PDB file of C-alpha atoms in Angstrom:
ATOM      1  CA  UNK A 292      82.013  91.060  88.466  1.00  0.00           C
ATOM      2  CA  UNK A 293      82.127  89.073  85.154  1.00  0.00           C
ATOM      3  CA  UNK A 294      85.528  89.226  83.429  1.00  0.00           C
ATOM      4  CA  UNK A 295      85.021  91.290  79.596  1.00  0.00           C
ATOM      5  CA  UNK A 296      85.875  89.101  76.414  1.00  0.00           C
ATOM      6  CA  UNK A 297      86.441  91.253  73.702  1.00  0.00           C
ATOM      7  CA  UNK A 298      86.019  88.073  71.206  1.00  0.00           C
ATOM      8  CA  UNK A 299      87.164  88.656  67.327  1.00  0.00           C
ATOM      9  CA  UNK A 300      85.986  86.293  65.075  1.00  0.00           C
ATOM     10  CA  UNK A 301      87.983  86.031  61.408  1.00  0.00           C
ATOM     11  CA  UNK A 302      86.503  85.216  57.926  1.00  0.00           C
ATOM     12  CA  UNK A 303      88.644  82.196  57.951  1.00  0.00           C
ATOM     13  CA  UNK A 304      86.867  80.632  61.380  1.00  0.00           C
ATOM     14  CA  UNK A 305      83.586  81.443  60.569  1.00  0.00           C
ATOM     15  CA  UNK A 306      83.540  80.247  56.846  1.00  0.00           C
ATOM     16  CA  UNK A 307      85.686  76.973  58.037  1.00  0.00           C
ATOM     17  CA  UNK A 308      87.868  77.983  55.307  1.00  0.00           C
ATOM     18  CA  UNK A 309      85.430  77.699  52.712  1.00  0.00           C
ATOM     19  CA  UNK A 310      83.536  79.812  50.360  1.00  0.00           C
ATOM     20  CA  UNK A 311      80.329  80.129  52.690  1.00  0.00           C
ATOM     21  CA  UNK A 312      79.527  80.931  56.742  1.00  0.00           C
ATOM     22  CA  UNK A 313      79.328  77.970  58.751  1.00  0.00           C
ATOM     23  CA  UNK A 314      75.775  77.843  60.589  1.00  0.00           C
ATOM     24  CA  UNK A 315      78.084  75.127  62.795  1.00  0.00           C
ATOM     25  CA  UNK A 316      80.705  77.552  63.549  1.00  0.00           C
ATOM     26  CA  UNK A 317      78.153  80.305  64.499  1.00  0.00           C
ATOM     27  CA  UNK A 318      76.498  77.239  67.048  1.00  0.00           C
ATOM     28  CA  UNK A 319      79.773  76.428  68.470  1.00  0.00           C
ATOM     29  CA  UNK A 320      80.677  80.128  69.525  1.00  0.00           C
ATOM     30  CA  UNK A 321      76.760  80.349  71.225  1.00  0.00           C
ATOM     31  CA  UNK A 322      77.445  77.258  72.931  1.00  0.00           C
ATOM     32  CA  UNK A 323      80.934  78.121  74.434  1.00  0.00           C
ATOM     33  CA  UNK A 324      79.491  81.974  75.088  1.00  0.00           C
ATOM     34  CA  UNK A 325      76.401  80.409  76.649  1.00  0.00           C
ATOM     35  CA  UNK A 326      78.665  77.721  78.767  1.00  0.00           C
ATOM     36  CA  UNK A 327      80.230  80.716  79.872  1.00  0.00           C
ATOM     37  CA  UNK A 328      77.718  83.255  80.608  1.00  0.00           C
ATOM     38  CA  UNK A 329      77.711  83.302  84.442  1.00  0.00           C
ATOM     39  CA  UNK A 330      81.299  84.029  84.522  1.00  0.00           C
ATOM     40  CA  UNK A 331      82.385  86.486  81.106  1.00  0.00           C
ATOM     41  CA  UNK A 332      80.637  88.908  79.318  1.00  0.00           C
ATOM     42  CA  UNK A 333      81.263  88.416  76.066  1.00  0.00           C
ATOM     43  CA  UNK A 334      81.121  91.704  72.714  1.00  0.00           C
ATOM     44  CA  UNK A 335      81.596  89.865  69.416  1.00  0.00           C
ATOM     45  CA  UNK A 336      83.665  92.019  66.348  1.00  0.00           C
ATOM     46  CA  UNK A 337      82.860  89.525  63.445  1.00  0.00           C
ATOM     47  CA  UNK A 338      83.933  89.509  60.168  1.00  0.00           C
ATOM     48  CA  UNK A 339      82.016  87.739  57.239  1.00  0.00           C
ATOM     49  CA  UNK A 340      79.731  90.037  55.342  1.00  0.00           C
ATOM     50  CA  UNK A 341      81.770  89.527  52.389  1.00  0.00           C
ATOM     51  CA  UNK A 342      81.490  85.690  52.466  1.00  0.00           C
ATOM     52  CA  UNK A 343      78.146  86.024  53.350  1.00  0.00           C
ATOM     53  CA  UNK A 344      77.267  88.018  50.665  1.00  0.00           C
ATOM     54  CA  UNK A 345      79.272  85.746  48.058  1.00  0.00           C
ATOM     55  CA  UNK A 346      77.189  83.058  49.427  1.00  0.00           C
ATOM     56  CA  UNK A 347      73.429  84.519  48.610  1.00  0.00           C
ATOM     57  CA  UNK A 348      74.414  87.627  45.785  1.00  0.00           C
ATOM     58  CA  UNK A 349      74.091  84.920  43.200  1.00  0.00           C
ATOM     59  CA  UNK A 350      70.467  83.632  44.480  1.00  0.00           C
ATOM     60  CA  UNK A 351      69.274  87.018  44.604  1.00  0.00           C
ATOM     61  CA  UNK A 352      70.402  88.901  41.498  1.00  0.00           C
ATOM     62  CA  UNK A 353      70.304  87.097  38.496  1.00  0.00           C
ATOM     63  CA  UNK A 354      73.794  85.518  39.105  1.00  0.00           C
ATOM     64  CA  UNK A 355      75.507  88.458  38.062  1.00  0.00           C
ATOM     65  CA  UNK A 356      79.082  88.973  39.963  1.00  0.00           C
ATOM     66  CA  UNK A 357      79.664  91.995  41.970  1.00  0.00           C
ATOM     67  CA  UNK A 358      82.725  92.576  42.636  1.00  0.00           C
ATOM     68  CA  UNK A 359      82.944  95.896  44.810  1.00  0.00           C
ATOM     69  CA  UNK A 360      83.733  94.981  48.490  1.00  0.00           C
ATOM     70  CA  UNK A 361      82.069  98.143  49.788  1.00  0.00           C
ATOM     71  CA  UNK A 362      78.789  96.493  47.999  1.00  0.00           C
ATOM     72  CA  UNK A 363      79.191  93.080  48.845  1.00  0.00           C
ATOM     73  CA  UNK A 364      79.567  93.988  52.787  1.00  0.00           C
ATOM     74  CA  UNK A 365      76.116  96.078  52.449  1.00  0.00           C
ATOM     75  CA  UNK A 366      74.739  92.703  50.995  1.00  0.00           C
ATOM     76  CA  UNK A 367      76.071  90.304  53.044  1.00  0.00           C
ATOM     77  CA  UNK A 368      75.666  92.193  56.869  1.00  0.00           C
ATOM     78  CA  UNK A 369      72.403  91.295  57.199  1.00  0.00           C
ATOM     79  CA  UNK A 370      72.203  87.794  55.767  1.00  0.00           C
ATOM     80  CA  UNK A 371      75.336  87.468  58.555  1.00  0.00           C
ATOM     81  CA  UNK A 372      73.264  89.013  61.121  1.00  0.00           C
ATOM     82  CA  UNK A 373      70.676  87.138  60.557  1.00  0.00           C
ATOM     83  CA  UNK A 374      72.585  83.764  60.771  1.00  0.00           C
ATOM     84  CA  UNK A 375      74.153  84.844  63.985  1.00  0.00           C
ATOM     85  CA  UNK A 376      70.605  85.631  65.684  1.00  0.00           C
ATOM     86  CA  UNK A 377      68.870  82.796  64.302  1.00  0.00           C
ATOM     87  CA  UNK A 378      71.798  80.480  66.247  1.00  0.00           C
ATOM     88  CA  UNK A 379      71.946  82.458  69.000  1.00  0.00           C
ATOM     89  CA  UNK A 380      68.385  82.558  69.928  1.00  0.00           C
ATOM     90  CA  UNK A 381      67.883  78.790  69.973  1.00  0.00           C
ATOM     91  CA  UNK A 382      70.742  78.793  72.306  1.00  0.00           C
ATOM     92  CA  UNK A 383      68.821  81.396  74.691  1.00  0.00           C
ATOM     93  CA  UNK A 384      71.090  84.504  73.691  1.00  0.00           C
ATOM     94  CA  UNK A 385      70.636  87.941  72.519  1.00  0.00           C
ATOM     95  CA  UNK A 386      72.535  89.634  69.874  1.00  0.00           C
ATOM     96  CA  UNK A 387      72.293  93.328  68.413  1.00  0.00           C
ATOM     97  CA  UNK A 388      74.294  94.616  65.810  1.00  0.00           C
ATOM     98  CA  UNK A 389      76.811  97.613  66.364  1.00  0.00           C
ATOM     99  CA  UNK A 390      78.627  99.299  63.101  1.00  0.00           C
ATOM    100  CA  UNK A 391      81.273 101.341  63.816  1.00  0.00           C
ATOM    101  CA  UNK A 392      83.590 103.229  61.428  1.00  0.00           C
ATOM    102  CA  UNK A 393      87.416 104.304  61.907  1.00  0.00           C
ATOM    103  CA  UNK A 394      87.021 107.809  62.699  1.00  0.00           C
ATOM    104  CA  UNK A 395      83.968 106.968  65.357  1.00  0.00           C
ATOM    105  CA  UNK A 396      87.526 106.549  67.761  1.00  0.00           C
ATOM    106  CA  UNK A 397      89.038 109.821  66.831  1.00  0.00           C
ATOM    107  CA  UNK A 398      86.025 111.761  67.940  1.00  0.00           C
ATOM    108  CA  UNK A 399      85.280 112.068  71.446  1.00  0.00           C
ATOM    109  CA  UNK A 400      81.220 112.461  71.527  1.00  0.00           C
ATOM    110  CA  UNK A 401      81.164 109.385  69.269  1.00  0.00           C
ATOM    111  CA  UNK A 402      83.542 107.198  71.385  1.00  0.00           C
ATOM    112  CA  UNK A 403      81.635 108.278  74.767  1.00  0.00           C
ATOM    113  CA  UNK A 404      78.308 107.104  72.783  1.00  0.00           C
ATOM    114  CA  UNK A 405      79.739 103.784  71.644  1.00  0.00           C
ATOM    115  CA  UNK A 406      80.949 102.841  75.179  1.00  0.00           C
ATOM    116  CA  UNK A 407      77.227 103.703  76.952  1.00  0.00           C
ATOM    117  CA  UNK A 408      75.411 102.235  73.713  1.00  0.00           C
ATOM    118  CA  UNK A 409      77.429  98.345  74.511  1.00  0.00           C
ATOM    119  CA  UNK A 410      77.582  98.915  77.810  1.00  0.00           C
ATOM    120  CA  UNK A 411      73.448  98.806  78.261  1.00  0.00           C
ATOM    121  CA  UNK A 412      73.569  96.387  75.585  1.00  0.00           C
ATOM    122  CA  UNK A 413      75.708  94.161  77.916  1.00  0.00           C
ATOM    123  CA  UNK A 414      73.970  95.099  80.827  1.00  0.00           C
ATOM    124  CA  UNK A 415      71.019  94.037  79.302  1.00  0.00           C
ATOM    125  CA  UNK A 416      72.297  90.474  78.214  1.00  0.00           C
ATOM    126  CA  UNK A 417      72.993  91.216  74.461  1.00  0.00           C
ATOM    127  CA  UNK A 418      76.003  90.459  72.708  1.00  0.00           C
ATOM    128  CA  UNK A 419      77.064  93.493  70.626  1.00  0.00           C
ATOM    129  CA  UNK A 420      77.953  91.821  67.663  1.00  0.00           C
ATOM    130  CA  UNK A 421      80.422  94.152  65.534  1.00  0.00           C
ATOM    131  CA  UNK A 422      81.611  94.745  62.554  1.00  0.00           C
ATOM    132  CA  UNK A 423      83.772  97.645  60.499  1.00  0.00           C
ATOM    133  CA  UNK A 424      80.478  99.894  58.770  1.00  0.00           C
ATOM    134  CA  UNK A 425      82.175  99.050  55.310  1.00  0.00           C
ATOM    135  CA  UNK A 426      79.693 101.458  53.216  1.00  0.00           C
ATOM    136  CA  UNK A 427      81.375 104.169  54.502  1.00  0.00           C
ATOM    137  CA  UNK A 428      84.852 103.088  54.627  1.00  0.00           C
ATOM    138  CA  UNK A 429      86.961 103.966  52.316  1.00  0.00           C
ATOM    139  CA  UNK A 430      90.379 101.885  51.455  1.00  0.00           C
ATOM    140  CA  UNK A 431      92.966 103.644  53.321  1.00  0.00           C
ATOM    141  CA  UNK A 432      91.130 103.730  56.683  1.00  0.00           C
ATOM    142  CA  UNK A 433      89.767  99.995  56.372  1.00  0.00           C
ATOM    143  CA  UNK A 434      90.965  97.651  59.283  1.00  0.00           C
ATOM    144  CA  UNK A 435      93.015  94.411  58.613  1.00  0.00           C
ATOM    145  CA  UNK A 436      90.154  92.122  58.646  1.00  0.00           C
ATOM    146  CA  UNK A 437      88.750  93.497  61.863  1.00  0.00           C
ATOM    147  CA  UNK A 438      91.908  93.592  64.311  1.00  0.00           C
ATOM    148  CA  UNK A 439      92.060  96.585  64.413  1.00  0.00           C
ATOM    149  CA  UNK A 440      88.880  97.238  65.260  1.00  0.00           C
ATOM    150  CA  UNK A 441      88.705  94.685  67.730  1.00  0.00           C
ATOM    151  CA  UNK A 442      91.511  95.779  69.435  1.00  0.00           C
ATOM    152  CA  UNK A 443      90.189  99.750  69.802  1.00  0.00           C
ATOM    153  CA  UNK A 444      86.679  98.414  70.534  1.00  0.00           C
ATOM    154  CA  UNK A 445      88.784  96.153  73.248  1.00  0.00           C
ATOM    155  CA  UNK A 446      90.656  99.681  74.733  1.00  0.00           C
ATOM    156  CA  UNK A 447      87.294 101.385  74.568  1.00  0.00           C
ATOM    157  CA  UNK A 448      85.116  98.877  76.278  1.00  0.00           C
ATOM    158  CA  UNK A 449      87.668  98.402  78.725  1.00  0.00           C
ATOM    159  CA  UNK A 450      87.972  94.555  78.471  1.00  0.00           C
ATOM    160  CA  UNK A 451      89.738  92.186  80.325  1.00  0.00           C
ATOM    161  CA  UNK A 452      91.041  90.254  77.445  1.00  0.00           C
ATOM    162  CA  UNK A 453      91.085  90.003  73.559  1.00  0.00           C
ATOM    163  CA  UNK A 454      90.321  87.025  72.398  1.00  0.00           C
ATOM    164  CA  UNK A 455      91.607  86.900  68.439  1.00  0.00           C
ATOM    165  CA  UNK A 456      90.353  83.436  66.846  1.00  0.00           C
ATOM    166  CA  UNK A 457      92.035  83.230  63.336  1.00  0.00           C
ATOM    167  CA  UNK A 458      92.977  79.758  61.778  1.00  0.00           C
ATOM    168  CA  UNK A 459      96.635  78.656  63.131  1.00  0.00           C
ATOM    169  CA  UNK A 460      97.566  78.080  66.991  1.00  0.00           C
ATOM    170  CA  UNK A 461      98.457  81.339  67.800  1.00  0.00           C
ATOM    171  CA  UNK A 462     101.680  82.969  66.326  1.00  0.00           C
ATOM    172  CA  UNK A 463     104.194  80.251  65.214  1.00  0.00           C
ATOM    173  CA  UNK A 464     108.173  81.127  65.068  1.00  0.00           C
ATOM    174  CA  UNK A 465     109.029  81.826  61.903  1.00  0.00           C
ATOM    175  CA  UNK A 466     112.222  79.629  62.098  1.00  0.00           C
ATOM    176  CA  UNK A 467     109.349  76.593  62.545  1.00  0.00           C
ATOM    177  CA  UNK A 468     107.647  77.764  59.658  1.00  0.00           C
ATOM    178  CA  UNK A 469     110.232  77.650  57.095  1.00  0.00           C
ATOM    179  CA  UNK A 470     110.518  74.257  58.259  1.00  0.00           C
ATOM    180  CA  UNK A 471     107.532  73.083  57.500  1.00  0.00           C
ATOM    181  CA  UNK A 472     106.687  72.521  60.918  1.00  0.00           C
ATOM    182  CA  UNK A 473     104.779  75.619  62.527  1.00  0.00           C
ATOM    183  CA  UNK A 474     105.150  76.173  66.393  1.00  0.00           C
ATOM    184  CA  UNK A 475     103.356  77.992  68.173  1.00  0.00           C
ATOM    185  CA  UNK A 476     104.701  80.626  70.290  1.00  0.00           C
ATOM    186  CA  UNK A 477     102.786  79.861  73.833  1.00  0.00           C
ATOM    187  CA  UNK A 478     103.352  83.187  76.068  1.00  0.00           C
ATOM    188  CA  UNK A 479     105.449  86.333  75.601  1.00  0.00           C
ATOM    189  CA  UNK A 480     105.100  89.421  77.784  1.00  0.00           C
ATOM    190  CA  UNK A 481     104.767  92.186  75.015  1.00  0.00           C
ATOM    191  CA  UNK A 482     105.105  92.490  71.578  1.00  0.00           C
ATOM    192  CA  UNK A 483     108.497  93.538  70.876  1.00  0.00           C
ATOM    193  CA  UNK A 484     109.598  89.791  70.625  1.00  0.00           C
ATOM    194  CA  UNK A 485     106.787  89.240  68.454  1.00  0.00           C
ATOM    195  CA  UNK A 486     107.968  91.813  65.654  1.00  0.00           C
ATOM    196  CA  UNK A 487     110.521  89.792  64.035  1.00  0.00           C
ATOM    197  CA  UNK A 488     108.426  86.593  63.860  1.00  0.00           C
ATOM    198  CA  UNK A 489     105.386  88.027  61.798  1.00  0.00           C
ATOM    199  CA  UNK A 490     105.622  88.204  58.022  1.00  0.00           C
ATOM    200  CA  UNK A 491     103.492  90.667  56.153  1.00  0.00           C
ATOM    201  CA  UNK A 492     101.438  87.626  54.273  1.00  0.00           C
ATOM    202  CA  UNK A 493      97.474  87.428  54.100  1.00  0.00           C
ATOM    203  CA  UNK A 494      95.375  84.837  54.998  1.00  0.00           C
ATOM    204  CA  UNK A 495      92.993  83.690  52.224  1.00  0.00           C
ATOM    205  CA  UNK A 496      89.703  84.932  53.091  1.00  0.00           C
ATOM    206  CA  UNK A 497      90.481  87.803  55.344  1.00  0.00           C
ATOM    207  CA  UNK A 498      92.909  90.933  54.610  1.00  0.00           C
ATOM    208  CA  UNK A 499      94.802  90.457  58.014  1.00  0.00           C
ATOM    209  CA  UNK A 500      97.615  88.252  58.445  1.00  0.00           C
ATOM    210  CA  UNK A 501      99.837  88.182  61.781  1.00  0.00           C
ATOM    211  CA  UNK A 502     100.625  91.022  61.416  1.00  0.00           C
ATOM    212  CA  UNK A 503      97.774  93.324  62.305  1.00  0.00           C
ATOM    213  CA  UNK A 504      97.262  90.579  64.547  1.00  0.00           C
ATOM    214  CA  UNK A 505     100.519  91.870  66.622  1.00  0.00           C
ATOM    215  CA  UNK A 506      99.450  95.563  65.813  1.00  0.00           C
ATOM    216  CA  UNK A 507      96.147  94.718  67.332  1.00  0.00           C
ATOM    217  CA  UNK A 508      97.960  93.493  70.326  1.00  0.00           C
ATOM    218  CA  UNK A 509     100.263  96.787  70.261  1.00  0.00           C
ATOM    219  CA  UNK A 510      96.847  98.444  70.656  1.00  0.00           C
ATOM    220  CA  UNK A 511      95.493  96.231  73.472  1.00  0.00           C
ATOM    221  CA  UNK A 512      98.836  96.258  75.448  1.00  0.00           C
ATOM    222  CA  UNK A 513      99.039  99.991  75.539  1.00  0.00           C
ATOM    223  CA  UNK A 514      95.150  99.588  77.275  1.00  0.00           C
ATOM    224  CA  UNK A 515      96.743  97.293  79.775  1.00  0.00           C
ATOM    225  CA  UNK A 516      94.791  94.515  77.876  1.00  0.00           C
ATOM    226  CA  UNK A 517      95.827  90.933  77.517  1.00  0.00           C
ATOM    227  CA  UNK A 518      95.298  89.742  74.145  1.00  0.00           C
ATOM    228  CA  UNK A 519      95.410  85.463  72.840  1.00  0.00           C
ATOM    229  CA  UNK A 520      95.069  84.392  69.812  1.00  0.00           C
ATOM    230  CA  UNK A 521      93.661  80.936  69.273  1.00  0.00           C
ATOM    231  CA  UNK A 522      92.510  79.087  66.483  1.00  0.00           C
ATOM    232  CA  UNK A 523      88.720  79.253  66.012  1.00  0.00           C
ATOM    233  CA  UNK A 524      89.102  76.595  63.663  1.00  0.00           C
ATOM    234  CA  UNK A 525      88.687  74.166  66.192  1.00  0.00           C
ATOM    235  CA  UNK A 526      85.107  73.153  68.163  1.00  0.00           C
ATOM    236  CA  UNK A 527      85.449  74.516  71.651  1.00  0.00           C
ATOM    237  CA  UNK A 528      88.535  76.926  71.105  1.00  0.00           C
ATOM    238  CA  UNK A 529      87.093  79.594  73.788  1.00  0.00           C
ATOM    239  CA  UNK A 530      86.153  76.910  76.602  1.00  0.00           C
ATOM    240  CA  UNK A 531      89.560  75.254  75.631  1.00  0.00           C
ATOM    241  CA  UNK A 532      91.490  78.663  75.756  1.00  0.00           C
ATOM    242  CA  UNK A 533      90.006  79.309  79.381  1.00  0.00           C
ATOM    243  CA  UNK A 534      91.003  76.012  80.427  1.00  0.00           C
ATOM    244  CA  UNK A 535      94.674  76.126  79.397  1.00  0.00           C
ATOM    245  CA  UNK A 536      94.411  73.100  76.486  1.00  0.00           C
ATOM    246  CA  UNK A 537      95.322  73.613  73.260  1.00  0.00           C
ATOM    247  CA  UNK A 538      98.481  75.513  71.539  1.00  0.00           C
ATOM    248  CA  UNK A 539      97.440  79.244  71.695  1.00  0.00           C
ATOM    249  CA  UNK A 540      99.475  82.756  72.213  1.00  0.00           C
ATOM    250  CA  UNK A 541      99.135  84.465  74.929  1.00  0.00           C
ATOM    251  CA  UNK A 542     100.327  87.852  74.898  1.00  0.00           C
ATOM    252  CA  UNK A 543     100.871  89.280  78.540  1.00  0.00           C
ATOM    253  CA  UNK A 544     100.679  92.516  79.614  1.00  0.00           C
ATOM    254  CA  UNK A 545     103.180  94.044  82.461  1.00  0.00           C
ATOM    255  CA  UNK A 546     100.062  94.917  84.795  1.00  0.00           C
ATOM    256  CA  UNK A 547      99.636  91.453  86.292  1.00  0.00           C
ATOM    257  CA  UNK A 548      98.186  88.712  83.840  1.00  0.00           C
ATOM    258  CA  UNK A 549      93.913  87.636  82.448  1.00  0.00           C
ATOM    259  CA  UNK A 550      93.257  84.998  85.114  1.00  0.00           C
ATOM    260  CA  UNK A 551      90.918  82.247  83.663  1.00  0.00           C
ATOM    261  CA  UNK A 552      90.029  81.277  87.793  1.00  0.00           C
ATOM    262  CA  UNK A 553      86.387  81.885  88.490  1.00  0.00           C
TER     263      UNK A 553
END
């Protein structure tokens, strides 16, 4: 049985923390996923229509700024879409495009349909690539850049782990941080410890900060999921994860622990 990566991607790792998508950043997930592919399944909740969009609105409509983020995401999904197959494909892997909304989990029907709808995706070698549907979501119900999503789609899917890639090493203590010298918090068995080390700030691209990073883990702990949160920033940050280098935060779950042995 292959192990079930649950794999979030921020707007911070897949822009590179700049204004546009990286077409390198997109290659470097295909190669770890396809480096990986005999062992993990892997379902992809990506954010990044917004940058995306900010990145081709101009070329396609006269230059004039739109500003409404509702808009931009209908611009920009595809364009993102597009970059992800186009990368994918040359690497030998399938992508298809789920969007799901908030109250798709509070209805039964619609969760039951999700689940079978990724599951023959899976089955069939695609990677469900995700993201929030943000035409129809309105602003109290958005996600925090994703996590939240993730971490439901995660509990749905039933996944062996949730992989959140952001841009630090995990969660740092916030003692560190006020001294100008983050570190990063390696392993903690829940999230209760976690609480008082997360501030409320936002990271510059996306509209999550640690915070609904923890919250996402709240969600995934309660599943009896495992959830680590790396930074995507770097080349190789899954295979590296997996093969215990790098600083990343692993948050452990009381029902045994995400083995990374084959």
């Amino acid at each position: 049985m292959k192990k079930r990566i649950l794999l979030k991607i921020g707007s911070n790792t897949l822009t590179k923390e700049t204004d546009q998508i990286s077409r390198g950043k997109i290659e470097d997930i295909g190669r770890q996923i396809a480096s990986l592919k005999e062992d993990y399944e892997f379902i992809i909740v990506s954010s990044g229509a917004i940058a995306a969009a900010k990145q081709f609105v101009k070329l396609e409509h006269n230059g004039e700024d739109i500003n409404v983020k509702q808009a931009l995401a209908a611009i920009g999904q595809p364009h993102l879409m597009r970059m992800f197959q186009e990368s994918f494909r040359e690497l030998g892997l399938f992508s298809a495009q789920c969007l799901l909304s908030y109250s798709d989990f509070e209805n039964p029907k619609s969760k039951a349909n999700i689940k079978n709808t990724i599951d023959i995706l899976v089955s069939n070698n695609f990677i469900p690539i995700i993201n929030e549907n943000d035409t129809v979501a309105a602003d109290e119900i958005q996600f925090g850049d994703n996590d939240k999503l993730a971490a439901l789609t995660a509990a749905l899917l039933k996944a062996d782990l949730l992989m959140i890639a952001t841009n630090t090493d995990g969660i740092y203590t916030k003692i560190s941080i006020e001294n100008g010298k983050p570190e990063t918090i390696s392993e903690v068995l829940g999230v209760s410890s976690l609480q008082q080390e997360v501030s409320s700030g936002k990271s510059s691209h996306g509209t999550g900060g640690m915070q609904s990073k923890v919250e996402a883990a709240t969600i995934a702990q309660n599943a009896g999921i495992e959830t680590w949160i790396v930074n995507g920033l770097n080349d190789s940050f899954i295979t590296d994860a997996f093969s215990g280098s790098g600083n990343h935060t692993k948050i452990k779950t009381k029902n045994g622990h995400f083995s990374e042995d084959h």
